[in-house]
PDB file of C-alpha atoms in Angstrom:
ATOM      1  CA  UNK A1341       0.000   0.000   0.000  1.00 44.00           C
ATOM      2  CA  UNK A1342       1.175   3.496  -0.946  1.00 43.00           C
ATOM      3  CA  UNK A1343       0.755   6.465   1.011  1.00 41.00           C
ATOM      4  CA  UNK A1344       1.021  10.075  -0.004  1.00 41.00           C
ATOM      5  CA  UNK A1345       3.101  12.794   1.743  1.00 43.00           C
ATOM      6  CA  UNK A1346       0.970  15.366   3.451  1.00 46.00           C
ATOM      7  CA  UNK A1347       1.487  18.952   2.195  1.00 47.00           C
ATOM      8  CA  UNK A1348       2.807  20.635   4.722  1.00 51.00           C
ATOM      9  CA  UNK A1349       0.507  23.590   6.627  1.00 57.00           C
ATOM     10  CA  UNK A1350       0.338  26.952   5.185  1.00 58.00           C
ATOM     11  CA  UNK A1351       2.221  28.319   7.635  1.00 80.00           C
ATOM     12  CA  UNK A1352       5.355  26.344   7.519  1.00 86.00           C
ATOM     13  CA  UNK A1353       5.196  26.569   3.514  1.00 87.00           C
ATOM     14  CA  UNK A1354       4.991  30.519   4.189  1.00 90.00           C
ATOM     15  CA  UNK A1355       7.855  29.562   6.860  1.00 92.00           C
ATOM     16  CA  UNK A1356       9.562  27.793   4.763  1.00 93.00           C
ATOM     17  CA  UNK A1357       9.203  30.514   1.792  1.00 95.00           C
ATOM     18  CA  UNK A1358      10.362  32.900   4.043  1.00 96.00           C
ATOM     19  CA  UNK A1359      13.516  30.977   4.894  1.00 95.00           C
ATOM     20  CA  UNK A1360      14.360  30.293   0.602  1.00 95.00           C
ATOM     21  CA  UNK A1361      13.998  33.986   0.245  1.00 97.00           C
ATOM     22  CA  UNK A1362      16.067  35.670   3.028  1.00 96.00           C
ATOM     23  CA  UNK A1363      18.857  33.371   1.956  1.00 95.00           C
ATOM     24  CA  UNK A1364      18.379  34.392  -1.521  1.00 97.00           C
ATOM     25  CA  UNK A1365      18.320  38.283  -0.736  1.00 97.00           C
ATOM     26  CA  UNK A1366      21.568  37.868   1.497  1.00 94.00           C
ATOM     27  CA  UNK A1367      23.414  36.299  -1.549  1.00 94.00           C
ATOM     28  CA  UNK A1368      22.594  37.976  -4.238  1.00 95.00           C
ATOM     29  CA  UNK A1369      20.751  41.062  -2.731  1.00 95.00           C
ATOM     30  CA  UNK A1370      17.525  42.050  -2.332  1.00 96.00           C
ATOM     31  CA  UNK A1371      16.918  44.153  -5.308  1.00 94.00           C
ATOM     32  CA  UNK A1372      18.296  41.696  -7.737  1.00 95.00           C
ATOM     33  CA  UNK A1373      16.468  38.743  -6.494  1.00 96.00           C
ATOM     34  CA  UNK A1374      13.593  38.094  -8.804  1.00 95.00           C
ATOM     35  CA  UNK A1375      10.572  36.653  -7.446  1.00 94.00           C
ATOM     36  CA  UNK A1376      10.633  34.200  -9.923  1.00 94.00           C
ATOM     37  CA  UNK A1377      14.087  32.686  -8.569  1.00 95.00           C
ATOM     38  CA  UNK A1378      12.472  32.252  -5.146  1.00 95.00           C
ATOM     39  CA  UNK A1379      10.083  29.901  -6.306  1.00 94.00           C
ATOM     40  CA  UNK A1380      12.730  28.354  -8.578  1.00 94.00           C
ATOM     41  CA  UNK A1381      14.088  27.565  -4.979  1.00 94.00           C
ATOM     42  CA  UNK A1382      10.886  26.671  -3.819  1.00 92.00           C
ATOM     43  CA  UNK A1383      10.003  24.504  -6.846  1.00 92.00           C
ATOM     44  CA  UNK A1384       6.993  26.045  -7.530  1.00 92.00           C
ATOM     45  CA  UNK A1385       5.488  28.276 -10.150  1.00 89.00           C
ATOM     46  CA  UNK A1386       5.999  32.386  -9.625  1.00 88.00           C
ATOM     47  CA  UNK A1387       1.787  32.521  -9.644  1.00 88.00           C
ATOM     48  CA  UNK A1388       1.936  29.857  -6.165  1.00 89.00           C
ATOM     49  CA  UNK A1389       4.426  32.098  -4.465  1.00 90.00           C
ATOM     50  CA  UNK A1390       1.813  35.345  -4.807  1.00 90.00           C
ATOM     51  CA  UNK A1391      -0.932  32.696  -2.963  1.00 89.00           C
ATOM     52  CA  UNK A1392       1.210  33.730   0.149  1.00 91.00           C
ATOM     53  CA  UNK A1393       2.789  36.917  -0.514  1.00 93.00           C
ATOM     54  CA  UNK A1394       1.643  39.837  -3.209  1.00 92.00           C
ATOM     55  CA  UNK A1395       5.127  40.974  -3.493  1.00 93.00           C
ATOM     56  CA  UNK A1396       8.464  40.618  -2.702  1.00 95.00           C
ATOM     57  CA  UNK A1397       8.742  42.988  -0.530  1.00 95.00           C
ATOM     58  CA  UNK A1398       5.915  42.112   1.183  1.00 95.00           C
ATOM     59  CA  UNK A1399       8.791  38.640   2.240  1.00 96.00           C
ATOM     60  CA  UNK A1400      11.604  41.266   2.609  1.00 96.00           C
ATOM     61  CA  UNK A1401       9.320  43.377   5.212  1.00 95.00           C
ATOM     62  CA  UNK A1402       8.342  39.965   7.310  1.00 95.00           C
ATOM     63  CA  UNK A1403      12.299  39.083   7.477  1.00 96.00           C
ATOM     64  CA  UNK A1404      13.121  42.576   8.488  1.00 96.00           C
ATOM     65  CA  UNK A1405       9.971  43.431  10.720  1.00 95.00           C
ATOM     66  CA  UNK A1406      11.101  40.083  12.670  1.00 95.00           C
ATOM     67  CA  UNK A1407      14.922  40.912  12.877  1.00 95.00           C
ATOM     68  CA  UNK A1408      13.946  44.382  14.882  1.00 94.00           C
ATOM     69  CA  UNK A1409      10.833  43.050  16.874  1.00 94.00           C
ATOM     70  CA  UNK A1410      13.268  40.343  18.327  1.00 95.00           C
ATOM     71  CA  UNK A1411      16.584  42.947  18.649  1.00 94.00           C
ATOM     72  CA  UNK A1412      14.123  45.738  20.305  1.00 94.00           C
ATOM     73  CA  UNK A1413      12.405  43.228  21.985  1.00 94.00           C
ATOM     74  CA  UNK A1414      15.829  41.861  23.719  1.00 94.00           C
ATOM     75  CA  UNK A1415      17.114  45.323  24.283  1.00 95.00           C
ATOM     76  CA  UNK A1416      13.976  46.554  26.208  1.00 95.00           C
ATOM     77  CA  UNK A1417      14.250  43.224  28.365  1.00 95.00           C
ATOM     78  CA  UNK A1418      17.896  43.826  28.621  1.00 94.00           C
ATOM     79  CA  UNK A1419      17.844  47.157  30.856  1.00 95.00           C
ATOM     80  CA  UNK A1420      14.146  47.171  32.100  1.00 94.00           C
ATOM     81  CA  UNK A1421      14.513  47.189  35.931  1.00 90.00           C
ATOM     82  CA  UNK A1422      18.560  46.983  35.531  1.00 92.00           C
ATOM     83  CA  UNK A1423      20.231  50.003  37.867  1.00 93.00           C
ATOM     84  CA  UNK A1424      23.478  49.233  37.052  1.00 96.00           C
ATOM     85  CA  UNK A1425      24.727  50.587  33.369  1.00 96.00           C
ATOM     86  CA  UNK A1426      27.175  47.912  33.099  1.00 95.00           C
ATOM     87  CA  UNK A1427      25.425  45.156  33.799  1.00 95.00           C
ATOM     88  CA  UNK A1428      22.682  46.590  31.241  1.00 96.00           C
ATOM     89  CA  UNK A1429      25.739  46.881  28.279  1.00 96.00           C
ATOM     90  CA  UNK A1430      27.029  43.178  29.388  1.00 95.00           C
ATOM     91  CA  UNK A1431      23.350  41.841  28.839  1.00 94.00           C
ATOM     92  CA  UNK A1432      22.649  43.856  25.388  1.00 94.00           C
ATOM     93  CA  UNK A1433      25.951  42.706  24.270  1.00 93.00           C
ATOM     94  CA  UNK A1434      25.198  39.031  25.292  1.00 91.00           C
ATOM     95  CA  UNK A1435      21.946  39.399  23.791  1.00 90.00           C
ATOM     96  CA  UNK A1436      22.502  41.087  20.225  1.00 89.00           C
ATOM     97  CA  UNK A1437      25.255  38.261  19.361  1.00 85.00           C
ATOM     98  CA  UNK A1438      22.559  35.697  19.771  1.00 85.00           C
ATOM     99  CA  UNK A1439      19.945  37.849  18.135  1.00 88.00           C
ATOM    100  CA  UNK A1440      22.413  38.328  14.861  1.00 86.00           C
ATOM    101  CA  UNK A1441      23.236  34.895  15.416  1.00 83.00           C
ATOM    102  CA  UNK A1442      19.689  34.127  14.773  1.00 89.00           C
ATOM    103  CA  UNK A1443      19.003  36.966  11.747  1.00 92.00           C
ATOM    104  CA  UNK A1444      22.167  36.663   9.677  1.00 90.00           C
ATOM    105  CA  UNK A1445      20.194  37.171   6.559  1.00 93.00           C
ATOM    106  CA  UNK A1446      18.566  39.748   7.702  1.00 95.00           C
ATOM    107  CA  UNK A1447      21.628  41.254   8.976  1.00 92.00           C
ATOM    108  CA  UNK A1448      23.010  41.161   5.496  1.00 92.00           C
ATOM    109  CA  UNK A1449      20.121  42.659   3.438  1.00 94.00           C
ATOM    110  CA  UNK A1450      20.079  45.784   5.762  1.00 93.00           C
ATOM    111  CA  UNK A1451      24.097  46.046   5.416  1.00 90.00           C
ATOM    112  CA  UNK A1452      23.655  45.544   1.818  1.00 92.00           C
ATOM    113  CA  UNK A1453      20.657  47.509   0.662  1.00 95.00           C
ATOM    114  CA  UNK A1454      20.150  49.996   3.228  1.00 94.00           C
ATOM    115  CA  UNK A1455      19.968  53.187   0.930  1.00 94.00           C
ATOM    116  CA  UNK A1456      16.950  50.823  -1.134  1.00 94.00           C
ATOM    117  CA  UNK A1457      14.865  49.801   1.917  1.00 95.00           C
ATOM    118  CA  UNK A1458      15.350  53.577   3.522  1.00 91.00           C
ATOM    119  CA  UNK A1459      14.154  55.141   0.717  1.00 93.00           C
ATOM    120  CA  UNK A1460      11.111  53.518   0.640  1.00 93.00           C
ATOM    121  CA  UNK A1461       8.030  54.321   2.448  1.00 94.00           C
ATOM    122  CA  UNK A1462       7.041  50.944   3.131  1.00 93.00           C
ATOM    123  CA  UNK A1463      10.186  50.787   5.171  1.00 95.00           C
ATOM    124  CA  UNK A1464       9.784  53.761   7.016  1.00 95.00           C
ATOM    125  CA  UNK A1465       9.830  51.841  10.338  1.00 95.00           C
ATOM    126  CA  UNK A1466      13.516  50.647  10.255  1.00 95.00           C
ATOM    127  CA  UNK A1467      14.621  54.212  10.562  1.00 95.00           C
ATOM    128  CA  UNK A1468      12.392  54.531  13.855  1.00 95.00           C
ATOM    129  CA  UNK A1469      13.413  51.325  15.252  1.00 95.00           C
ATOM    130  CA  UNK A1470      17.441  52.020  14.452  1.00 94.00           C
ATOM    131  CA  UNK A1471      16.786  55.319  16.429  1.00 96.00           C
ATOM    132  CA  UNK A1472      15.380  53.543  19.413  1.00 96.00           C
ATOM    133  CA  UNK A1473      17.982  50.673  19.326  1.00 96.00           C
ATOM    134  CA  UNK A1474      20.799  53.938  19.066  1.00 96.00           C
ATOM    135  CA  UNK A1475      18.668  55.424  22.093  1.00 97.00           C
ATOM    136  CA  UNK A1476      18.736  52.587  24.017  1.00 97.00           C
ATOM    137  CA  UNK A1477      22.952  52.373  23.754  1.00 97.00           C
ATOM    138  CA  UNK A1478      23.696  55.808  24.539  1.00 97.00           C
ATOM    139  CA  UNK A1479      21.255  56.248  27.781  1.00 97.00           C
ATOM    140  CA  UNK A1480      23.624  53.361  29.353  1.00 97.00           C
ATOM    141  CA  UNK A1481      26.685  54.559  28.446  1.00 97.00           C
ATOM    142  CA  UNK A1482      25.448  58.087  29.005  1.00 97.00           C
ATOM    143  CA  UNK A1483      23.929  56.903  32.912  1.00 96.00           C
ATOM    144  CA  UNK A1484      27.083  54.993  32.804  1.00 96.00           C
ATOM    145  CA  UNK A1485      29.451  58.294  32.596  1.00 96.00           C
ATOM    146  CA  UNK A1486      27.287  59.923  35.150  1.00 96.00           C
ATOM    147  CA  UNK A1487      27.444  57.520  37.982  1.00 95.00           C
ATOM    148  CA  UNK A1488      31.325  57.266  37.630  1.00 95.00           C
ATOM    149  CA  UNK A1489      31.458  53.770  36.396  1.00 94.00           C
ATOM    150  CA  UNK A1490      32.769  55.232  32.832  1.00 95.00           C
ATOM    151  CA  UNK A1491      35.448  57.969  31.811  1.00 94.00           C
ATOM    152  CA  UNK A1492      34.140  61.081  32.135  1.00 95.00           C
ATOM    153  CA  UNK A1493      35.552  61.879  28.244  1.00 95.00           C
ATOM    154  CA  UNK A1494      33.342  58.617  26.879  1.00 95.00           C
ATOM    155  CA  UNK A1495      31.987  60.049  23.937  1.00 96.00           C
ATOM    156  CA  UNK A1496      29.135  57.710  23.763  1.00 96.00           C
ATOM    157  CA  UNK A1497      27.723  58.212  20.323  1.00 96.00           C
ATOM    158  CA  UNK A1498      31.151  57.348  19.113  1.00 96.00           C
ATOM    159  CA  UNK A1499      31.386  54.296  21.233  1.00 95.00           C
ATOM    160  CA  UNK A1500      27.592  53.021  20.169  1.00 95.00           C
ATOM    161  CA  UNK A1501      28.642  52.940  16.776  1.00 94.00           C
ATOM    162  CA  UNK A1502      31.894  51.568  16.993  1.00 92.00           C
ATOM    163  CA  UNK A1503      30.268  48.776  19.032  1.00 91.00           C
ATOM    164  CA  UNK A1504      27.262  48.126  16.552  1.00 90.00           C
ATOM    165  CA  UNK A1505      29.938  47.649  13.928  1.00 87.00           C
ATOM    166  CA  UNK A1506      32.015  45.041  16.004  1.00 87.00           C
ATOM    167  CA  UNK A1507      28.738  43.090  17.188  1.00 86.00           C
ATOM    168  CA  UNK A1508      27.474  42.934  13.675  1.00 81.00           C
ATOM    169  CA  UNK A1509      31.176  41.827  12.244  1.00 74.00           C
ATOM    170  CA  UNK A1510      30.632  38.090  13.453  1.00 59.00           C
ATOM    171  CA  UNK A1511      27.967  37.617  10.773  1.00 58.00           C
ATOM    172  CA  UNK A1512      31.256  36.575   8.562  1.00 59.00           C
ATOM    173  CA  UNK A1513      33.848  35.377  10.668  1.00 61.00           C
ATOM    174  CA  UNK A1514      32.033  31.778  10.655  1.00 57.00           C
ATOM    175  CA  UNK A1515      31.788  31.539   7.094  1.00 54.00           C
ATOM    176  CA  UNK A1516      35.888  31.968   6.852  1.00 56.00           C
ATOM    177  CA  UNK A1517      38.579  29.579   6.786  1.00 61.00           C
ATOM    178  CA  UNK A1518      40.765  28.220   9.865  1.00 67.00           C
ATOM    179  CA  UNK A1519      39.651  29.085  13.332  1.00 70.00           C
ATOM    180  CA  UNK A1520      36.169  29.306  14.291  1.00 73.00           C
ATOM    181  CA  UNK A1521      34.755  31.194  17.396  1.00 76.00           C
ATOM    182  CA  UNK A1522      31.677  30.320  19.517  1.00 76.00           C
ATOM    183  CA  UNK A1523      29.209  32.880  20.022  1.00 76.00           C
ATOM    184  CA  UNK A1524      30.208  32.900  24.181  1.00 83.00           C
ATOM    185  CA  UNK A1525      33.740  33.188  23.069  1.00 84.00           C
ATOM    186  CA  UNK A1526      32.954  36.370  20.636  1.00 81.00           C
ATOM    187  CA  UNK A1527      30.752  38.033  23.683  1.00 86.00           C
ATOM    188  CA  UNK A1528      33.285  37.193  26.064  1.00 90.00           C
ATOM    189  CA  UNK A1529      36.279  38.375  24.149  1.00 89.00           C
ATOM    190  CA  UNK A1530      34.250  41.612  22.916  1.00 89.00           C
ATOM    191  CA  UNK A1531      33.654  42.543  27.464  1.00 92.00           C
ATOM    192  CA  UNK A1532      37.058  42.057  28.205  1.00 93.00           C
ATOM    193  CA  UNK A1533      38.042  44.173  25.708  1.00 91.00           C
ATOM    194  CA  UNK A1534      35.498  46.560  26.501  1.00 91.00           C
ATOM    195  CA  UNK A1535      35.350  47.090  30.270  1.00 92.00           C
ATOM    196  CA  UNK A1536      39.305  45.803  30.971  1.00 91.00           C
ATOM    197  CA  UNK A1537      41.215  46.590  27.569  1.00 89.00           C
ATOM    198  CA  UNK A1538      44.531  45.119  26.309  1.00 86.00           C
ATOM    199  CA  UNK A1539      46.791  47.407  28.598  1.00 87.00           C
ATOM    200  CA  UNK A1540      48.596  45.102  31.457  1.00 83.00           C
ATOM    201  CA  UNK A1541      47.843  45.955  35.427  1.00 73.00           C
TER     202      UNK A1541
END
């Protein structure tokens, strides 16, 4: 007796779509993926693919709309009810490797085709939510400086950024030849840098 495979629920075929696409978009970019070479991927017809999305970037704003809701989302958890500014910086760090871990593609279409998606109006949001995750940096550092626990000469827009760019870096260093970091080793190494530097005591 022969038995058919059951098709799998809309919403892991939109799942799975989802998936085909952002990988797509992070290799070859978002504006020259074709919607017709995500269902190529998918091995279905172009027509199927617009039973579960009418665009394509209608799939490019459910990848990004999920990368912020779960960085924001950490980041408010991170430093609600947290006094100490450290402690709040240690936990954002710990929690944006994981949450880049999680959104590489993501991750690469906003590194990639920024000046597309922030030109568009559909799109307007990832300007707002970039401004809150900025916000949300330079408070600590800024509460940090006050109560003493940081130089008094921190410029703290200056450090935000050059800490976004480190903590988004590790989205490649896997992908490379030769040695091969965990994601605790890259958060640990990133704090000691960061709170006790490379200068001997």
């Amino acid at each position: 007796m022969t038995t058919t495979k059951k098709a799998a629920p809309p919403s892991e075929r939109r799942a799975h779509l989802v998936r085909l696409a952002a990988d797509l978009f992070a290799e070859k970019g978002f504006r020259a993926t074709t919607v017709r070479q995500i269902a190529d991927a998918a091995g279905i017809l172009s027509g199927s693919l617009y039973h579960h999305f009418d665009s394509k970037e209608s799939i490019g704003d459910e990848i990004l709309r999920g990368f912020l809701d779960d960085v924001l989302g950490g980041y408010r958890e991170a430093v609600a009810g947290v006094d100490d500014p450290r402690a709040a910086i240690e936990r954002m760090v710990r929690f944006s490797t994981a949450a880049l871990s999680r959104h590489r593609a993501a991750l690469t279409m906003l590194q990639n085709d920024w000046a597309y998606f922030s030109d568009q109006k559909r799109f307007a949001y990832l300007r707002t939510a970039m401004k809150e995750i900025e916000q949300t940096w330079l408070d600590q550092l800024e509460r940090g400086k006050q109560a003493g626990q940081f130089r008094a000469d921190l410029d703290a827009r200056l450090v935000y950024r050059l800490l976004r760019d480190i903590l988004w870096i590790p989205t490649s260093w896997k992908q490379a030849q030769g040695r091969s970091w965990t994601t605790d080793e890259i958060v640990d190494g990133l704090l000691r840098l960061l709170f006790d530097g490379i200068i001997a005591r």
